[in-house]
Short mmCIF file of C-alpha atoms and ligand atoms in Angstrom, two decimals:
data_model
loop_
_atom_site.label_atom_id
_atom_site.label_comp_id
_atom_site.label_asym_id
_atom_site.label_seq_id
_atom_site.Cartn_x
_atom_site.Cartn_y
_atom_site.Cartn_z
CA UNK A 129 -53.66 161.41 51.41
CA UNK A 130 -50.48 161.93 49.38
CA UNK A 131 -47.42 163.86 50.56
CA UNK A 132 -44.41 164.82 48.50
CA UNK A 133 -40.91 164.89 49.92
CA UNK A 134 -38.17 166.51 47.90
CA UNK A 135 -35.27 164.11 47.36
CA UNK A 136 -33.19 166.60 49.30
CA UNK A 137 -35.63 166.63 52.23
CA UNK A 138 -34.02 166.63 55.66
CA UNK A 139 -35.89 163.40 56.49
CA UNK A 140 -34.00 161.70 53.67
CA UNK A 141 -30.53 162.78 54.78
CA UNK A 142 -28.22 160.28 56.51
CA UNK A 143 -27.78 160.28 60.27
CA UNK A 144 -25.27 158.57 62.55
CA UNK A 145 -27.14 156.79 65.34
CA UNK A 146 -24.59 155.52 67.84
CA UNK A 147 -22.58 152.92 65.92
CA UNK A 148 -25.13 152.75 63.10
CA UNK A 149 -24.98 154.87 59.94
CA UNK A 150 -28.65 155.23 58.95
CA UNK A 151 -29.20 156.26 55.33
CA UNK A 152 -32.23 158.40 56.22
CA UNK A 153 -34.25 159.73 59.17
CA UNK A 154 -37.53 157.97 58.52
CA UNK A 155 -37.36 154.97 60.83
CA UNK A 156 -39.85 152.12 61.10
CA UNK A 157 -41.53 152.09 64.53
CA UNK A 158 -41.87 148.77 66.38
CA UNK A 159 -45.01 146.85 65.38
CA UNK A 160 -46.25 143.65 66.98
CA UNK A 161 -47.60 141.44 64.20
CA UNK A 162 -48.45 138.21 66.10
CA UNK A 163 -47.10 135.85 63.45
CA UNK A 164 -44.46 134.13 65.59
CA UNK A 165 -44.63 130.42 66.31
CA UNK A 166 -46.08 129.23 69.61
CA UNK A 167 -42.58 128.80 71.11
CA UNK A 168 -41.66 132.41 70.32
CA UNK A 169 -39.56 131.64 67.24
CA UNK A 170 -40.20 134.35 64.64
CA UNK A 171 -42.31 133.41 61.65
CA UNK A 172 -40.72 132.05 58.47
CA UNK A 173 -42.30 135.06 56.75
CA UNK A 174 -40.61 137.63 58.99
CA UNK A 175 -37.37 137.85 56.98
CA UNK A 176 -39.37 138.79 53.90
CA UNK A 177 -41.59 141.23 55.81
CA UNK A 178 -38.67 143.12 57.32
CA UNK A 179 -36.43 143.03 54.24
CA UNK A 180 -39.29 144.50 52.15
CA UNK A 181 -39.02 147.52 54.47
CA UNK A 182 -35.20 147.76 54.49
CA UNK A 183 -35.24 151.26 52.96
CA UNK A 184 -36.21 152.64 56.39
CA UNK A 185 -33.22 154.39 57.99
CA UNK A 186 -33.52 151.95 60.88
CA UNK A 187 -36.14 149.24 61.37
CA UNK A 188 -37.12 148.72 64.99
CA UNK A 189 -38.59 145.23 65.22
CA UNK A 190 -41.76 144.17 66.96
CA UNK A 191 -41.52 143.83 70.75
CA UNK A 192 -39.60 140.65 71.62
CA UNK A 193 -39.65 138.92 75.02
CA UNK A 194 -36.40 138.76 76.94
CA UNK A 195 -37.37 135.56 78.80
CA UNK A 196 -40.12 132.94 78.87
CA UNK A 197 -41.79 134.80 81.73
CA UNK A 198 -41.41 138.23 80.08
CA UNK A 199 -43.98 137.50 77.37
CA UNK A 200 -47.56 136.36 77.48
CA UNK A 201 -49.45 139.56 76.76
CA UNK A 202 -50.60 138.41 73.33
CA UNK A 203 -50.53 135.18 71.37
CA UNK A 204 -47.74 134.50 68.86
CA UNK A 205 -45.29 137.19 69.88
CA UNK A 206 -41.59 136.42 69.46
CA UNK A 207 -38.78 135.92 71.97
CA UNK A 208 -35.01 136.17 72.06
CA UNK A 209 -34.09 133.73 74.80
CA UNK A 210 -33.45 130.39 73.04
CA UNK A 211 -30.91 129.30 70.42
CA UNK A 212 -33.74 128.77 67.96
CA UNK A 213 -35.02 132.32 68.47
CA UNK A 214 -31.51 133.66 67.96
CA UNK A 215 -31.03 131.60 64.80
CA UNK A 216 -34.26 132.91 63.26
CA UNK A 217 -33.50 136.52 64.20
CA UNK A 218 -30.07 136.03 62.56
CA UNK A 219 -31.81 135.08 59.29
CA UNK A 220 -33.98 138.20 59.58
CA UNK A 221 -31.02 140.51 60.30
CA UNK A 222 -29.10 139.02 57.37
CA UNK A 223 -32.07 139.50 55.02
CA UNK A 224 -32.39 143.17 56.01
CA UNK A 225 -28.65 143.74 55.68
CA UNK A 226 -28.68 142.10 52.22
CA UNK A 227 -31.06 144.88 51.16
CA UNK A 228 -28.78 147.55 52.67
CA UNK A 229 -30.97 148.11 55.75
CA UNK A 230 -30.34 148.46 59.48
CA UNK A 231 -32.30 146.71 62.21
CA UNK A 232 -32.65 147.07 65.99
CA UNK A 233 -34.47 144.43 68.04
CA UNK A 234 -37.00 145.77 70.56
CA UNK A 235 -36.53 144.10 73.98
CA UNK A 236 -39.68 143.59 76.02
CA UNK A 237 -41.03 142.50 79.38
CA UNK A 238 -44.80 142.78 79.58
CA UNK A 239 -45.15 142.66 83.39
CA UNK A 240 -48.80 142.79 84.49
CA UNK A 241 -50.03 142.65 80.87
CA UNK A 242 -49.35 138.88 80.81
CA UNK A 243 -52.09 136.28 80.99
CA UNK A 244 -51.16 132.84 82.44
CA UNK A 245 -53.02 131.06 79.61
CA UNK A 246 -50.53 132.63 77.19
CA UNK A 247 -47.37 132.83 79.30
CA UNK A 248 -47.86 129.56 81.13
CA UNK A 249 -46.84 131.25 84.37
CA UNK A 250 -47.81 133.97 86.81
CA UNK A 251 -47.70 137.63 85.85
CA UNK A 252 -45.47 139.96 87.82
CA UNK A 253 -45.48 143.72 88.28
CA UNK A 254 -44.24 146.47 90.59
CA UNK A 255 -47.44 146.15 92.65
CA UNK A 256 -50.40 143.76 92.82
CA UNK A 257 -52.67 145.99 90.76
CA UNK A 258 -54.47 144.43 87.79
CA UNK A 259 -54.76 146.17 84.44
CA UNK A 260 -58.40 146.83 83.71
CA UNK A 261 -58.05 145.21 80.28
CA UNK A 262 -58.75 141.96 78.45
CA UNK A 263 -56.53 139.93 76.14
CA UNK A 264 -57.14 137.20 73.56
CA UNK A 265 -56.15 133.81 75.02
CA UNK A 266 -56.45 130.40 73.33
CA UNK A 267 -59.87 130.09 74.99
CA UNK A 268 -61.09 133.54 73.99
CA UNK A 269 -61.07 137.00 75.50
CA UNK A 270 -60.23 137.10 79.20
CA UNK A 271 -59.59 139.81 81.78
CA UNK A 272 -56.00 140.27 82.92
CA UNK A 273 -55.33 138.80 86.38
CA UNK A 274 -53.99 140.55 89.46
CA UNK A 275 -50.19 140.29 89.11
CA UNK A 276 -47.80 139.32 91.88
CA UNK A 277 -45.67 142.21 93.17
CA UNK A 278 -42.00 141.44 92.49
CA UNK A 279 -39.75 140.93 95.51
CA UNK A 280 -36.89 143.43 95.58
CA UNK A 281 -34.39 140.57 95.32
CA UNK A 282 -35.98 139.31 92.08
CA UNK A 283 -35.44 142.52 90.16
CA UNK A 284 -31.76 141.88 89.42
CA UNK A 285 -32.85 138.74 87.55
CA UNK A 286 -35.06 140.81 85.24
CA UNK A 287 -32.18 143.19 84.53
CA UNK A 288 -30.00 140.16 83.77
CA UNK A 289 -32.65 138.83 81.34
CA UNK A 290 -32.54 142.09 79.36
CA UNK A 291 -28.75 141.91 79.31
CA UNK A 292 -28.69 138.30 78.09
CA UNK A 293 -31.30 139.06 75.42
CA UNK A 294 -29.23 142.01 74.18
CA UNK A 295 -26.21 139.73 73.85
CA UNK A 296 -28.25 137.26 71.82
CA UNK A 297 -29.59 140.06 69.61
CA UNK A 298 -26.10 141.30 68.78
CA UNK A 299 -24.84 137.75 68.30
CA UNK A 300 -27.71 137.32 65.83
CA UNK A 301 -26.33 140.25 63.84
CA UNK A 302 -28.74 142.98 64.95
CA UNK A 303 -27.31 146.48 64.62
CA UNK A 304 -28.59 147.22 68.10
CA UNK A 305 -31.47 146.89 70.52
CA UNK A 306 -34.27 149.19 71.62
CA UNK A 307 -35.25 148.76 75.27
CA UNK A 308 -39.03 148.94 75.52
CA UNK A 309 -39.70 151.38 78.33
CA UNK A 310 -43.03 152.52 76.86
CA UNK A 311 -46.69 151.68 76.40
CA UNK A 312 -47.59 150.36 79.82
CA UNK A 313 -45.27 147.33 79.92
CA UNK A 314 -42.99 146.41 82.84
CA UNK A 315 -40.49 149.28 82.73
CA UNK A 316 -43.28 151.80 82.24
CA UNK A 317 -45.23 150.16 85.08
CA UNK A 318 -42.28 150.85 87.38
CA UNK A 319 -42.00 154.45 86.13
CA UNK A 320 -45.70 155.08 86.80
CA UNK A 321 -46.73 156.68 90.07
CA UNK A 322 -50.17 155.15 89.57
CA UNK A 323 -49.46 151.40 89.28
CA UNK A 324 -46.13 151.42 91.14
CA UNK A 325 -47.04 151.58 94.83
CA UNK A 326 -43.78 150.08 96.10
CA UNK A 327 -42.12 151.24 99.28
CA UNK A 328 -38.63 149.86 98.49
CA UNK A 329 -35.89 151.54 96.43
CA UNK A 330 -37.90 150.91 93.22
CA UNK A 331 -40.96 152.91 94.26
CA UNK A 332 -41.92 156.33 95.54
CA UNK A 333 -39.65 159.14 94.38
CA UNK A 334 -39.02 159.79 90.66
CA UNK A 335 -35.42 158.59 91.12
CA UNK A 336 -36.68 155.32 92.61
CA UNK A 337 -39.30 154.78 89.90
CA UNK A 338 -36.66 155.52 87.26
CA UNK A 339 -34.29 152.95 88.78
CA UNK A 340 -35.38 149.81 86.89
CA UNK A 341 -35.29 151.45 83.46
CA UNK A 342 -31.91 152.98 84.25
CA UNK A 343 -30.50 149.70 85.55
CA UNK A 344 -31.66 147.87 82.43
CA UNK A 345 -30.06 150.50 80.18
CA UNK A 346 -26.82 150.37 82.19
CA UNK A 347 -26.66 146.58 82.07
CA UNK A 348 -27.37 146.41 78.35
CA UNK A 349 -24.78 149.12 77.66
CA UNK A 350 -22.23 147.15 79.71
CA UNK A 351 -22.99 144.07 77.61
CA UNK A 352 -23.12 145.38 74.03
CA UNK A 353 -21.81 148.96 74.16
CA UNK A 354 -23.72 152.24 74.30
CA UNK A 355 -23.61 152.80 70.55
CA UNK A 356 -25.96 149.88 70.00
CA UNK A 357 -28.59 150.77 72.61
CA UNK A 358 -31.79 152.78 72.19
CA UNK A 359 -34.54 153.40 74.75
CA UNK A 360 -38.22 153.92 73.97
CA UNK A 361 -40.46 155.83 76.39
CA UNK A 362 -44.04 157.11 76.17
CA UNK A 363 -44.26 159.78 78.86
CA UNK A 364 -47.62 160.21 80.47
CA UNK A 365 -49.47 157.72 78.34
CA UNK A 366 -49.84 154.02 77.69
CA UNK A 367 -53.37 154.11 76.41
CA UNK A 368 -54.39 152.27 79.61
CA UNK A 369 -54.10 153.20 83.27
CA UNK A 370 -50.28 153.22 83.33
CA UNK A 371 -49.22 156.81 83.41
CA UNK A 372 -47.51 159.30 85.64
CA UNK A 373 -49.27 162.15 87.39
CA UNK A 374 -45.97 164.01 87.06
CA UNK A 375 -44.47 162.64 83.84
CA UNK A 376 -41.67 165.16 83.69
CA UNK A 377 -40.26 164.21 87.12
CA UNK A 378 -39.69 160.53 86.44
CA UNK A 379 -38.42 161.01 82.88
CA UNK A 380 -36.08 163.72 84.10
CA UNK A 381 -34.75 161.15 86.58
CA UNK A 382 -34.34 158.53 83.82
CA UNK A 383 -32.63 160.94 81.44
CA UNK A 384 -30.34 162.41 84.07
CA UNK A 385 -29.16 158.97 85.01
CA UNK A 386 -28.63 157.56 81.50
CA UNK A 387 -27.49 160.65 79.59
CA UNK A 388 -23.80 160.27 80.58
CA UNK A 389 -23.84 156.79 78.99
CA UNK A 390 -24.23 158.35 75.53
CA UNK A 391 -26.58 155.70 74.16
CA UNK A 392 -27.47 155.54 70.45
CA UNK A 393 -30.87 157.22 70.80
CA UNK A 394 -33.88 158.12 72.88
CA UNK A 395 -37.16 157.24 71.14
CA UNK A 396 -40.14 159.16 72.46
CA UNK A 397 -43.74 158.25 71.66
CA UNK A 398 -45.61 161.43 72.37
CA UNK A 399 -47.85 163.99 70.82
CA UNK A 400 -45.61 167.04 70.37
CA UNK A 401 -48.61 169.20 71.25
CA UNK A 402 -48.55 167.77 74.81
CA UNK A 403 -47.48 170.30 77.38
CA UNK A 404 -44.73 168.05 78.78
CA UNK A 405 -43.15 167.43 75.36
CA UNK A 406 -40.95 170.52 75.32
CA UNK A 407 -39.70 169.85 78.84
CA UNK A 408 -38.81 166.23 78.12
CA UNK A 409 -37.27 167.11 74.75
CA UNK A 410 -35.13 169.76 76.45
CA UNK A 411 -33.61 167.19 78.79
CA UNK A 412 -31.96 165.12 76.05
CA UNK A 413 -28.93 166.28 74.11
CA UNK A 414 -28.29 163.06 72.15
CA UNK A 415 -30.02 161.55 69.11
CA UNK A 416 -33.77 162.05 69.53
CA UNK A 417 -36.31 159.96 67.63
CA UNK A 418 -39.97 161.00 67.73
CA UNK A 419 -43.07 158.95 67.03
CA UNK A 420 -45.98 161.35 67.14
CA UNK A 421 -48.33 158.49 68.01
CA UNK A 422 -51.73 157.37 67.05
CA UNK A 423 -53.52 160.42 68.44
CA UNK A 424 -52.55 162.55 65.47
CA UNK A 425 -52.29 161.54 61.84
CA UNK A 426 -48.82 160.91 60.46
CA UNK A 427 -48.08 164.12 58.66
CA UNK A 428 -44.81 163.83 56.76
CA UNK A 429 -44.65 167.56 56.04
CA UNK A 430 -44.81 168.23 59.78
CA UNK A 431 -42.17 165.57 60.50
CA UNK A 432 -39.97 167.12 57.82
CA UNK A 433 -40.27 170.51 59.48
CA UNK A 434 -39.31 169.02 62.88
CA UNK A 435 -36.10 167.57 61.39
CA UNK A 436 -35.47 170.76 59.46
CA UNK A 437 -35.70 172.84 62.63
CA UNK A 438 -33.39 170.43 64.46
CA UNK A 439 -36.20 169.60 66.92
CA UNK A 440 -35.75 165.87 66.25
CA UNK A 441 -32.97 163.74 64.76
CA UNK A 442 -35.32 161.25 63.13
CA UNK A 443 -39.01 160.30 62.96
CA UNK A 444 -40.35 156.80 63.56
CA UNK A 445 -43.56 155.84 61.80
CA UNK A 446 -45.47 152.62 62.28
CA UNK A 447 -48.61 152.01 60.29
CA UNK A 448 -47.37 153.89 57.22
CA UNK A 449 -44.46 151.41 56.88
CA UNK A 450 -46.71 148.49 57.77
CA UNK A 451 -48.88 149.24 54.72
CA UNK A 452 -46.18 150.69 52.45
CA UNK A 453 -42.97 148.70 52.13
CA UNK A 454 -41.83 151.33 49.60
CA UNK A 455 -42.92 154.28 51.75
CA UNK A 456 -39.92 156.44 50.87
CA UNK A 457 -40.33 155.92 47.11
CA UNK A 458 -43.99 156.86 47.38
CA UNK A 459 -43.19 160.02 49.35
CA UNK A 460 -40.55 161.12 46.85
CA UNK A 461 -42.96 160.54 43.96
CA UNK A 462 -45.91 162.07 45.80
CA UNK A 463 -47.81 158.83 45.23
CA UNK A 464 -50.87 157.74 47.21
CA UNK A 465 -50.15 155.56 50.22
CA UNK A 466 -51.74 152.16 50.80
CA UNK A 467 -54.14 152.21 53.76
CA UNK A 468 -53.28 149.81 56.60
CA UNK A 469 -55.79 146.99 57.01
CA UNK A 470 -56.52 146.81 60.73
CA UNK A 471 -58.16 143.37 60.40
CA UNK A 472 -54.78 141.78 59.48
CA UNK A 473 -52.57 143.63 62.00
CA UNK A 474 -52.44 140.60 64.28
CA UNK A 475 -53.90 137.87 62.02
CA UNK A 476 -51.79 134.82 61.17
CA UNK A 477 -50.36 134.30 57.70
CA UNK A 478 -49.08 136.36 54.80
CA UNK A 479 -52.19 138.48 54.12
CA UNK A 480 -51.66 142.02 55.32
CA UNK A 481 -48.08 141.11 56.19
CA UNK A 482 -45.95 140.55 53.11
CA UNK A 483 -48.49 141.32 50.36
CA UNK A 484 -48.90 145.11 50.53
CA UNK A 485 -48.17 146.22 46.96
CA UNK A 486 -45.20 148.38 46.08
CA UNK A 487 -45.59 151.00 43.37
CA UNK A 488 -43.67 148.78 40.99
CA UNK A 489 -46.34 146.14 41.44
CA UNK A 490 -49.22 148.59 41.54
CA UNK A 491 -48.34 150.17 38.18
CA UNK A 492 -47.08 147.03 36.40
CA UNK A 493 -49.16 146.21 33.34
CA UNK A 494 -51.32 143.14 33.79
CA UNK A 495 -50.20 140.19 31.74
CA UNK A 496 -52.75 137.73 30.45
C1 LIG B 94 -50.21 146.86 64.95
C2 LIG B 94 -49.42 147.66 65.95
C3 LIG B 94 -48.47 147.02 66.73
C4 LIG B 94 -47.67 147.74 67.62
N1 LIG B 94 -46.68 147.10 68.32
C5 LIG B 94 -45.80 147.82 69.05
C6 LIG B 94 -44.67 147.17 69.64
O1 LIG B 94 -44.44 145.96 69.49
N2 LIG B 94 -43.83 147.95 70.37
C7 LIG B 94 -44.03 149.29 70.56
O2 LIG B 94 -43.24 149.95 71.24
N3 LIG B 94 -45.09 149.92 69.98
C8 LIG B 94 -45.94 149.22 69.23
N4 LIG B 94 -46.97 149.86 68.58
C9 LIG B 94 -47.03 151.34 68.60
C10 LIG B 94 -46.32 151.88 67.34
O3 LIG B 94 -44.92 151.71 67.42
C11 LIG B 94 -46.60 153.37 67.14
O4 LIG B 94 -46.24 154.06 68.30
C12 LIG B 94 -48.07 153.65 66.82
O5 LIG B 94 -48.54 152.82 65.77
C13 LIG B 94 -48.28 155.12 66.40
O6 LIG B 94 -47.46 155.43 65.29
P1 LIG B 94 -48.04 155.51 63.78
O7 LIG B 94 -49.13 156.54 63.80
O8 LIG B 94 -46.86 155.94 62.94
O9 LIG B 94 -48.53 154.15 63.43
C14 LIG B 94 -47.84 149.15 67.74
C15 LIG B 94 -48.83 149.78 66.98
C16 LIG B 94 -49.61 149.05 66.10
C17 LIG B 94 -50.61 149.79 65.24
#
């Protein structure tokens, strides 16, 4: 389906996001692409992949593990905890900047989504409750194990890992970081009143379940400055069994605690038709980025109206950027969009990664 955006569309106007001057409000949502090397160093192709998409107001990278034990949910996902990782991310940031783009690194701890055959270690979580899911390991599909419940005294170490990873990201030249508090990973597991059954200060009340996310945000802000920090949340929904019976309560607790820090943005993955959306939106006075999520089709006319009304500061879109490096050009011209090829989302190699055609290629006359 083709959409047309007027060149003067609100989505295409600049926006200041913390310390970052974004040239437009159509951001690229974080997308795991499973092309990293086995040691977590990003792929040699990643600089090209991201720089092809540098026209996005801000690129949020694929989820990136903050420590060796933070990863292990899927094969070939990147990290930001060794000098080699940092060096490769620096090449990627430089390539995006050379094209005039901006890039935030998404910081990730998978918690109970890890499998020992991928992570090489045990999986940890707020409580010893397994995810009723399988993952692809080197020996094929396997169920996720029962994780070990973290000791209270261990939690400070996880906060410190996020802080150290944020330092490395900024040292690598990233414009900022996005803390991954969404989609059923560790921070979301703590926020959930379903899979967090703790009885210490990290479980129970909304304020307690909000504590880990808030502490991570505070630590990262202390390290790299609020203007370079975003937080992603997905209230009420991870697609699995991580959710909150009362989503508003825990996100109200998170927002109340972090709002005075004045971070760069809050990124919410949520269907705006959900009942809780208005309540959660109303809690945040800073820059608000919305990803409407996979439940509803990406409708650029609707996103434009949200920005127009002042309901959101910017929209993040995932699969449309994955398949259309020149998404903004296509929208301005009202051109058809390439369809994303699901079979290459997580496949190794360049196919479906750096070879989606731009319009310039698509309309170029064939030479013999
Ligand atoms: C291939 C793929 C990988 C994804 N990886 C991540 C990720 O690393 N971090 C994250 O927060 N969300 C991730 N998501 C969710 C997307 O950011 C986004 O919320 C989702 O695709 C819905 O937005 P869309 O309809 O614009 O694609 C992923 C989605 C897809 C399709």
